[in-house]
Amino acid sequence: MKHIIKILTLLVAISAVWIGLLETSVVPRSYAWLLPIYFIVSLGCYGLLMVGVGLMRFPTCPQEAVLLQQDVAEAKEFLKKRGVDVGSD
């Protein structure tokens, strides 16, 4: 619930700044109407950047891969004991 309140507060603050820019003559009115589009494009670029950074820094966990293979082998043996065909090894 707190996360929703933070998001709504941020949206209200951004909307207030945008409406303030529309009402005053700080930024030309033709540019102020495009600010939400610039904001959405900027958020998209930021999101893509964070995904790219996350993929570049994605850790490899060889010990976890070994544990996963052991779990798979245990599951196959368990299912074979129960008479389930689990395919060839």
Coordinates of N, CA, C and O in Angstrom, one line a residue:
M1 N 0.8 -1.2 0.0 CA 0.0 0.0 0.0 C 0.9 1.3 0.0 O 0.5 2.2 -0.6
K2 N 2.0 1.2 0.7 CA 2.9 2.4 0.7 C 3.4 2.7 -0.6 O 3.6 3.9 -1.0
H3 N 3.7 1.7 -1.4 CA 4.3 1.9 -2.8 C 3.2 2.6 -3.6 O 3.6 3.5 -4.4
I4 N 2.0 2.3 -3.5 CA 0.9 3.0 -4.3 C 0.9 4.4 -3.9 O 0.7 5.3 -4.8
I5 N 1.0 4.7 -2.6 CA 0.9 6.1 -2.2 C 2.1 6.9 -2.7 O 2.0 8.0 -3.1
K6 N 3.3 6.3 -2.7 CA 4.5 6.9 -3.3 C 4.3 7.2 -4.8 O 4.6 8.3 -5.2
I7 N 3.8 6.3 -5.5 CA 3.5 6.5 -6.9 C 2.5 7.6 -7.2 O 2.7 8.5 -8.0
L8 N 1.4 7.5 -6.4 CA 0.4 8.6 -6.6 C 0.9 10.0 -6.2 O 0.6 11.0 -6.9
T9 N 1.7 10.0 -5.2 CA 2.3 11.3 -4.8 C 3.2 11.8 -5.9 O 3.2 13.0 -6.2
L10 N 4.0 11.0 -6.5 CA 4.9 11.4 -7.5 C 4.1 11.9 -8.7 O 4.4 12.9 -9.4
L11 N 3.0 11.1 -9.1 CA 2.2 11.5 -10.2 C 1.5 12.9 -10.0 O 1.4 13.7 -10.9
V12 N 1.1 13.1 -8.7 CA 0.4 14.4 -8.4 C 1.5 15.5 -8.5 O 1.2 16.6 -9.0
A13 N 2.7 15.3 -8.0 CA 3.7 16.3 -8.1 C 4.1 16.6 -9.5 O 4.2 17.8 -9.9
I14 N 4.3 15.6 -10.3 CA 4.6 15.8 -11.7 C 3.5 16.6 -12.4 O 3.7 17.5 -13.2
S15 N 2.2 16.2 -12.1 CA 1.1 16.9 -12.8 C 1.0 18.3 -12.3 O 0.7 19.2 -13.1
A16 N 1.3 18.6 -11.1 CA 1.3 20.0 -10.6 C 2.4 20.8 -11.3 O 2.1 22.0 -11.6
V17 N 3.6 20.3 -11.4 CA 4.6 21.0 -12.1 C 4.2 21.2 -13.6 O 4.4 22.3 -14.1
W18 N 3.7 20.2 -14.2 CA 3.3 20.4 -15.6 C 2.2 21.5 -15.8 O 2.2 22.3 -16.6
I19 N 1.2 21.4 -14.9 CA 0.1 22.4 -15.0 C 0.7 23.8 -14.7 O 0.3 24.8 -15.3
G20 N 1.6 23.9 -13.7 CA 2.3 25.1 -13.4 C 3.0 25.7 -14.6 O 3.0 26.9 -14.9
L21 N 3.7 24.8 -15.4 CA 4.4 25.3 -16.6 C 3.4 25.7 -17.6 O 3.7 26.6 -18.4
L22 N 2.3 25.0 -17.7 CA 1.3 25.5 -18.7 C 0.7 26.8 -18.4 O 0.4 27.6 -19.3
E23 N 0.5 27.1 -17.1 CA -0.2 28.3 -16.7 C 0.8 29.5 -16.7 O 0.4 30.7 -16.9
T24 N 2.1 29.3 -16.4 CA 3.0 30.4 -16.5 C 3.7 30.4 -17.8 O 3.5 29.6 -18.7
S25 N 4.5 31.5 -18.0 CA 5.1 31.6 -19.3 C 6.6 31.3 -19.2 O 7.4 31.8 -20.0
V26 N 7.0 30.4 -18.3 CA 8.4 30.0 -18.2 C 8.8 29.2 -19.4 O 9.9 29.4 -20.0
V27 N 8.0 28.3 -19.8 CA 8.3 27.5 -21.0 C 7.2 27.8 -22.0 O 6.0 27.9 -21.7
P28 N 7.5 27.9 -23.3 CA 6.4 28.2 -24.3 C 5.4 27.1 -24.3 O 5.7 25.9 -24.0
R29 N 4.1 27.5 -24.5 CA 3.0 26.6 -24.3 C 3.1 25.4 -25.3 O 2.7 24.3 -25.0
S30 N 3.7 25.6 -26.5 CA 3.8 24.6 -27.4 C 4.7 23.5 -27.0 O 4.6 22.3 -27.3
Y31 N 5.8 23.9 -26.2 CA 6.7 22.9 -25.6 C 6.1 22.2 -24.4 O 6.4 21.0 -24.1
A32 N 5.4 23.0 -23.6 CA 4.8 22.4 -22.3 C 3.8 21.3 -22.6 O 3.7 20.4 -21.8
W33 N 3.1 21.4 -23.7 CA 2.2 20.3 -24.0 C 2.9 19.0 -24.4 O 2.3 17.9 -24.2
L34 N 4.1 19.1 -24.8 CA 4.9 17.9 -25.2 C 5.7 17.3 -24.0 O 6.2 16.2 -24.1
L35 N 5.7 17.9 -22.9 CA 6.5 17.4 -21.7 C 6.1 16.0 -21.3 O 6.9 15.2 -20.9
P36 N 4.8 15.7 -21.2 CA 4.4 14.3 -20.8 C 4.9 13.3 -21.7 O 5.4 12.2 -21.3
I37 N 4.9 13.6 -23.0 CA 5.5 12.6 -24.0 C 7.0 12.5 -23.8 O 7.5 11.4 -23.8
Y38 N 7.7 13.6 -23.6 CA 9.1 13.5 -23.3 C 9.4 12.7 -22.0 O 10.3 11.9 -22.0
F39 N 8.6 12.9 -21.0 CA 8.7 12.2 -19.8 C 8.5 10.7 -20.0 O 9.3 9.8 -19.5
I40 N 7.5 10.3 -20.7 CA 7.3 8.8 -21.0 C 8.4 8.2 -21.8 O 8.9 7.1 -21.5
V41 N 8.9 9.0 -22.8 CA 10.0 8.5 -23.6 C 11.3 8.3 -22.8 O 12.0 7.4 -22.9
S42 N 11.5 9.3 -21.9 CA 12.6 9.2 -21.0 C 12.5 8.1 -20.1 O 13.5 7.4 -19.8
L43 N 11.4 7.8 -19.5 CA 11.2 6.6 -18.7 C 11.5 5.3 -19.4 O 12.0 4.4 -18.9
G44 N 11.0 5.3 -20.7 CA 11.3 4.1 -21.5 C 12.8 3.9 -21.7 O 13.3 2.8 -21.7
C45 N 13.5 5.0 -22.0 CA 14.9 4.9 -22.2 C 15.6 4.4 -21.0 O 16.5 3.6 -21.0
Y46 N 15.2 5.0 -19.8 CA 15.8 4.6 -18.6 C 15.5 3.1 -18.3 O 16.4 2.4 -17.8
G47 N 14.3 2.7 -18.6 CA 14.0 1.2 -18.3 C 14.9 0.3 -19.2 O 15.4 -0.7 -18.7
L48 N 15.0 0.7 -20.5 CA 15.9 -0.1 -21.4 C 17.3 -0.1 -20.9 O 18.0 -1.1 -21.0
L49 N 17.8 1.0 -20.4 CA 19.1 1.1 -19.9 C 19.3 0.2 -18.7 O 20.3 -0.5 -18.6
M50 N 18.4 0.2 -17.8 CA 18.5 -0.6 -16.6 C 18.4 -2.1 -17.0 O 19.1 -2.9 -16.4
V51 N 17.6 -2.5 -17.9 CA 17.6 -3.9 -18.4 C 18.9 -4.3 -19.0 O 19.5 -5.3 -18.7
G52 N 19.5 -3.4 -19.8 CA 20.8 -3.7 -20.4 C 21.9 -3.8 -19.4 O 22.7 -4.7 -19.5
V53 N 21.9 -2.9 -18.4 CA 22.9 -3.0 -17.3 C 22.7 -4.3 -16.5 O 23.7 -4.9 -16.2
G54 N 21.5 -4.6 -16.3 CA 21.2 -5.9 -15.5 C 21.6 -7.1 -16.3 O 22.2 -8.0 -15.7
L55 N 21.5 -7.1 -17.6 CA 21.9 -8.2 -18.4 C 23.4 -8.3 -18.5 O 24.0 -9.4 -18.5
M56 N 24.1 -7.1 -18.5 CA 25.6 -7.1 -18.6 C 26.2 -7.6 -17.2 O 27.2 -8.2 -17.2
R57 N 25.5 -7.3 -16.2 CA 26.0 -7.7 -14.8 C 25.4 -8.9 -14.3 O 25.5 -9.2 -13.1
F58 N 24.7 -9.7 -15.1 CA 24.0 -10.9 -14.7 C 25.0 -11.9 -14.1 O 25.9 -12.3 -14.9
P59 N 24.8 -12.3 -12.9 CA 25.8 -13.2 -12.3 C 25.6 -14.6 -12.8 O 24.5 -15.1 -13.0
T60 N 26.7 -15.3 -12.9 CA 26.7 -16.8 -13.2 C 26.9 -17.5 -11.9 O 27.7 -17.1 -11.1
C61 N 26.1 -18.5 -11.6 CA 26.2 -19.2 -10.4 C 26.4 -20.7 -10.6 O 25.5 -21.5 -10.7
P62 N 27.7 -21.1 -10.9 CA 27.9 -22.5 -11.2 C 27.5 -23.5 -10.0 O 27.1 -24.6 -10.3
Q63 N 27.7 -23.1 -8.8 CA 27.3 -23.9 -7.7 C 25.8 -24.2 -7.7 O 25.3 -25.2 -7.3
E64 N 25.0 -23.1 -8.0 CA 23.6 -23.3 -8.1 C 23.2 -24.2 -9.2 O 22.2 -24.9 -9.1
A65 N 23.9 -24.1 -10.3 CA 23.6 -25.0 -11.5 C 23.8 -26.5 -11.1 O 23.0 -27.3 -11.5
V66 N 24.9 -26.7 -10.3 CA 25.1 -28.1 -9.9 C 24.0 -28.6 -8.9 O 23.5 -29.7 -9.1
L67 N 23.6 -27.7 -8.0 CA 22.5 -28.1 -7.1 C 21.2 -28.3 -7.9 O 20.4 -29.3 -7.6
L68 N 20.9 -27.5 -8.9 CA 19.8 -27.7 -9.7 C 19.8 -29.1 -10.5 O 18.8 -29.8 -10.5
Q69 N 20.9 -29.4 -11.0 CA 21.1 -30.7 -11.7 C 20.9 -31.9 -10.7 O 20.3 -32.9 -11.1
Q70 N 21.3 -31.7 -9.5 CA 21.1 -32.8 -8.5 C 19.6 -32.9 -8.2 O 19.1 -34.0 -8.0
D71 N 18.9 -31.8 -8.1 CA 17.5 -31.8 -7.8 C 16.7 -32.4 -9.0 O 15.8 -33.2 -8.8
V72 N 17.1 -32.2 -10.2 CA 16.5 -32.8 -11.4 C 16.7 -34.3 -11.3 O 15.8 -35.1 -11.6
A73 N 17.9 -34.7 -11.0 CA 18.2 -36.2 -11.0 C 17.4 -36.8 -9.9 O 16.8 -37.9 -10.1
E74 N 17.3 -36.2 -8.7 CA 16.4 -36.8 -7.6 C 15.0 -36.9 -8.1 O 14.3 -37.9 -7.8
A75 N 14.5 -35.8 -8.7 CA 13.1 -35.8 -9.2 C 12.9 -37.0 -10.2 O 11.8 -37.6 -10.2
K76 N 13.8 -37.1 -11.1 CA 13.7 -38.2 -12.1 C 13.6 -39.6 -11.5 O 12.8 -40.4 -11.8
E77 N 14.5 -39.8 -10.5 CA 14.5 -41.1 -9.8 C 13.2 -41.3 -9.0 O 12.6 -42.4 -9.0
F78 N 12.7 -40.3 -8.4 CA 11.5 -40.3 -7.6 C 10.3 -40.7 -8.6 O 9.5 -41.6 -8.3
L79 N 10.3 -40.1 -9.7 CA 9.2 -40.3 -10.7 C 9.3 -41.7 -11.3 O 8.3 -42.4 -11.5
K80 N 10.6 -42.2 -11.5 CA 10.8 -43.5 -12.1 C 10.3 -44.6 -11.1 O 9.7 -45.6 -11.5
K81 N 10.5 -44.4 -9.8 CA 10.0 -45.3 -8.8 C 8.5 -45.3 -8.7 O 7.9 -46.4 -8.4
R82 N 7.9 -44.2 -9.1 CA 6.4 -44.2 -9.1 C 5.8 -44.7 -10.5 O 4.6 -44.7 -10.6
G83 N 6.7 -45.0 -11.4 CA 6.3 -45.6 -12.7 C 6.0 -44.5 -13.7 O 5.3 -44.8 -14.7
V84 N 6.5 -43.4 -13.6 CA 6.3 -42.3 -14.6 C 7.4 -42.3 -15.5 O 8.6 -42.4 -15.1
D85 N 7.2 -42.3 -16.9 CA 8.2 -42.2 -17.9 C 8.7 -40.8 -18.0 O 8.0 -39.9 -18.3
V86 N 10.0 -40.6 -17.6 CA 10.6 -39.3 -17.6 C 11.5 -39.1 -18.8 O 12.2 -38.1 -18.9
G87 N 11.5 -40.0 -19.8 CA 12.4 -39.8 -21.0 C 13.7 -40.4 -20.8 O 14.1 -40.9 -19.7
S88 N 14.5 -40.3 -21.8 CA 15.9 -40.8 -21.7 C 16.9 -39.8 -21.1 O 16.7 -38.6 -21.2
D89 N 17.9 -40.4 -20.6 CA 18.9 -39.5 -19.9 C 19.9 -39.0 -20.9 O 20.5 -39.4 -21.7

